[in-house]
Amino acid sequence: MEDHLVARYQELMKESSRMPLFDLRKLNASLPVPSVPKSSIEVLVMGANDDFIVVISMSS
């Protein structure tokens, strides 16, 4: 990828990374999630060895 494209995407990601995708406190309040009924729909969940969630406090 060309350097100017990398720089452009880095700027776009810098702005969007400040926005939380979901509130982990609200998520934690709804855990554990009950099992879903057996279905004919197949689901593939993928991850990586070093996956992690970054929690940033939004309080001022």
PDB file of C-alpha atoms in Angstrom:
ATOM      1  CA  MET A   1       0.000   0.000   0.000  1.00  0.00           C
ATOM      2  CA  GLU A   2       1.278   3.438  -0.832  1.00  0.00           C
ATOM      3  CA  ASP A   3       2.499   5.650   2.022  1.00  0.00           C
ATOM      4  CA  HIS A   4      -0.080   8.396   1.413  1.00  0.00           C
ATOM      5  CA  LEU A   5      -2.907   5.844   1.706  1.00  0.00           C
ATOM      6  CA  VAL A   6      -1.487   4.465   4.946  1.00  0.00           C
ATOM      7  CA  ALA A   7      -1.276   7.999   6.367  1.00  0.00           C
ATOM      8  CA  ARG A   8      -4.851   8.732   5.278  1.00  0.00           C
ATOM      9  CA  TYR A   9      -6.233   5.577   6.895  1.00  0.00           C
ATOM     10  CA  GLN A  10      -4.238   6.224  10.073  1.00  0.00           C
ATOM     11  CA  GLU A  11      -5.888   9.634  10.391  1.00  0.00           C
ATOM     12  CA  LEU A  12      -9.346   8.154   9.834  1.00  0.00           C
ATOM     13  CA  MET A  13      -8.735   5.448  12.434  1.00  0.00           C
ATOM     14  CA  LYS A  14      -7.348   7.953  14.938  1.00  0.00           C
ATOM     15  CA  GLU A  15     -10.646   9.861  14.932  1.00  0.00           C
ATOM     16  CA  SER A  16     -12.911   6.813  15.008  1.00  0.00           C
ATOM     17  CA  SER A  17     -10.887   5.039  17.709  1.00  0.00           C
ATOM     18  CA  ARG A  18     -11.912   7.702  20.236  1.00  0.00           C
ATOM     19  CA  MET A  19     -15.514   6.570  19.943  1.00  0.00           C
ATOM     20  CA  PRO A  20     -16.449   3.604  22.173  1.00  0.00           C
ATOM     21  CA  LEU A  21     -18.142   0.803  20.281  1.00  0.00           C
ATOM     22  CA  PHE A  22     -20.119  -0.406  23.284  1.00  0.00           C
ATOM     23  CA  ASP A  23     -20.357   0.205  27.023  1.00  0.00           C
ATOM     24  CA  LEU A  24     -18.707  -2.713  28.837  1.00  0.00           C
ATOM     25  CA  ARG A  25     -20.508  -1.848  32.096  1.00  0.00           C
ATOM     26  CA  LYS A  26     -23.885  -2.340  30.417  1.00  0.00           C
ATOM     27  CA  LEU A  27     -22.643  -5.504  28.752  1.00  0.00           C
ATOM     28  CA  ASN A  28     -21.389  -6.887  32.066  1.00  0.00           C
ATOM     29  CA  ALA A  29     -24.790  -6.214  33.675  1.00  0.00           C
ATOM     30  CA  SER A  30     -26.463  -8.489  31.119  1.00  0.00           C
ATOM     31  CA  LEU A  31     -24.036 -11.401  31.564  1.00  0.00           C
ATOM     32  CA  PRO A  32     -24.160 -14.341  31.567  1.00  0.00           C
ATOM     33  CA  VAL A  33     -26.216 -14.643  28.420  1.00  0.00           C
ATOM     34  CA  PRO A  34     -28.634 -17.589  28.395  1.00  0.00           C
ATOM     35  CA  SER A  35     -28.031 -20.333  25.855  1.00  0.00           C
ATOM     36  CA  VAL A  36     -29.957 -20.037  22.634  1.00  0.00           C
ATOM     37  CA  PRO A  37     -32.165 -22.870  21.420  1.00  0.00           C
ATOM     38  CA  LYS A  38     -30.563 -25.298  19.001  1.00  0.00           C
ATOM     39  CA  SER A  39     -30.984 -23.987  15.482  1.00  0.00           C
ATOM     40  CA  SER A  40     -30.234 -24.971  11.928  1.00  0.00           C
ATOM     41  CA  ILE A  41     -28.212 -21.770  11.479  1.00  0.00           C
ATOM     42  CA  GLU A  42     -24.463 -22.364  11.577  1.00  0.00           C
ATOM     43  CA  VAL A  43     -22.237 -19.694  13.102  1.00  0.00           C
ATOM     44  CA  LEU A  44     -18.465 -19.322  12.838  1.00  0.00           C
ATOM     45  CA  VAL A  45     -16.754 -17.243  15.536  1.00  0.00           C
ATOM     46  CA  MET A  46     -13.119 -16.373  14.923  1.00  0.00           C
ATOM     47  CA  GLY A  47     -10.473 -14.743  17.056  1.00  0.00           C
ATOM     48  CA  ALA A  48      -6.730 -14.534  17.474  1.00  0.00           C
ATOM     49  CA  ASN A  49      -4.328 -15.479  20.239  1.00  0.00           C
ATOM     50  CA  ASP A  50      -3.689 -11.861  21.196  1.00  0.00           C
ATOM     51  CA  ASP A  51      -7.246 -10.452  20.959  1.00  0.00           C
ATOM     52  CA  PHE A  52      -8.148  -8.037  23.744  1.00  0.00           C
ATOM     53  CA  ILE A  53     -10.652  -5.333  24.652  1.00  0.00           C
ATOM     54  CA  VAL A  54      -9.376  -1.862  25.479  1.00  0.00           C
ATOM     55  CA  VAL A  55     -11.402  -0.066  28.139  1.00  0.00           C
ATOM     56  CA  ILE A  56     -11.096   3.714  28.152  1.00  0.00           C
ATOM     57  CA  SER A  57     -12.813   5.713  30.855  1.00  0.00           C
ATOM     58  CA  MET A  58     -15.012   8.409  29.312  1.00  0.00           C
ATOM     59  CA  SER A  59     -15.382  10.334  32.592  1.00  0.00           C
ATOM     60  CA  SER A  60     -13.862  13.788  32.724  1.00  0.00           C
TER      61      SER A  60
END
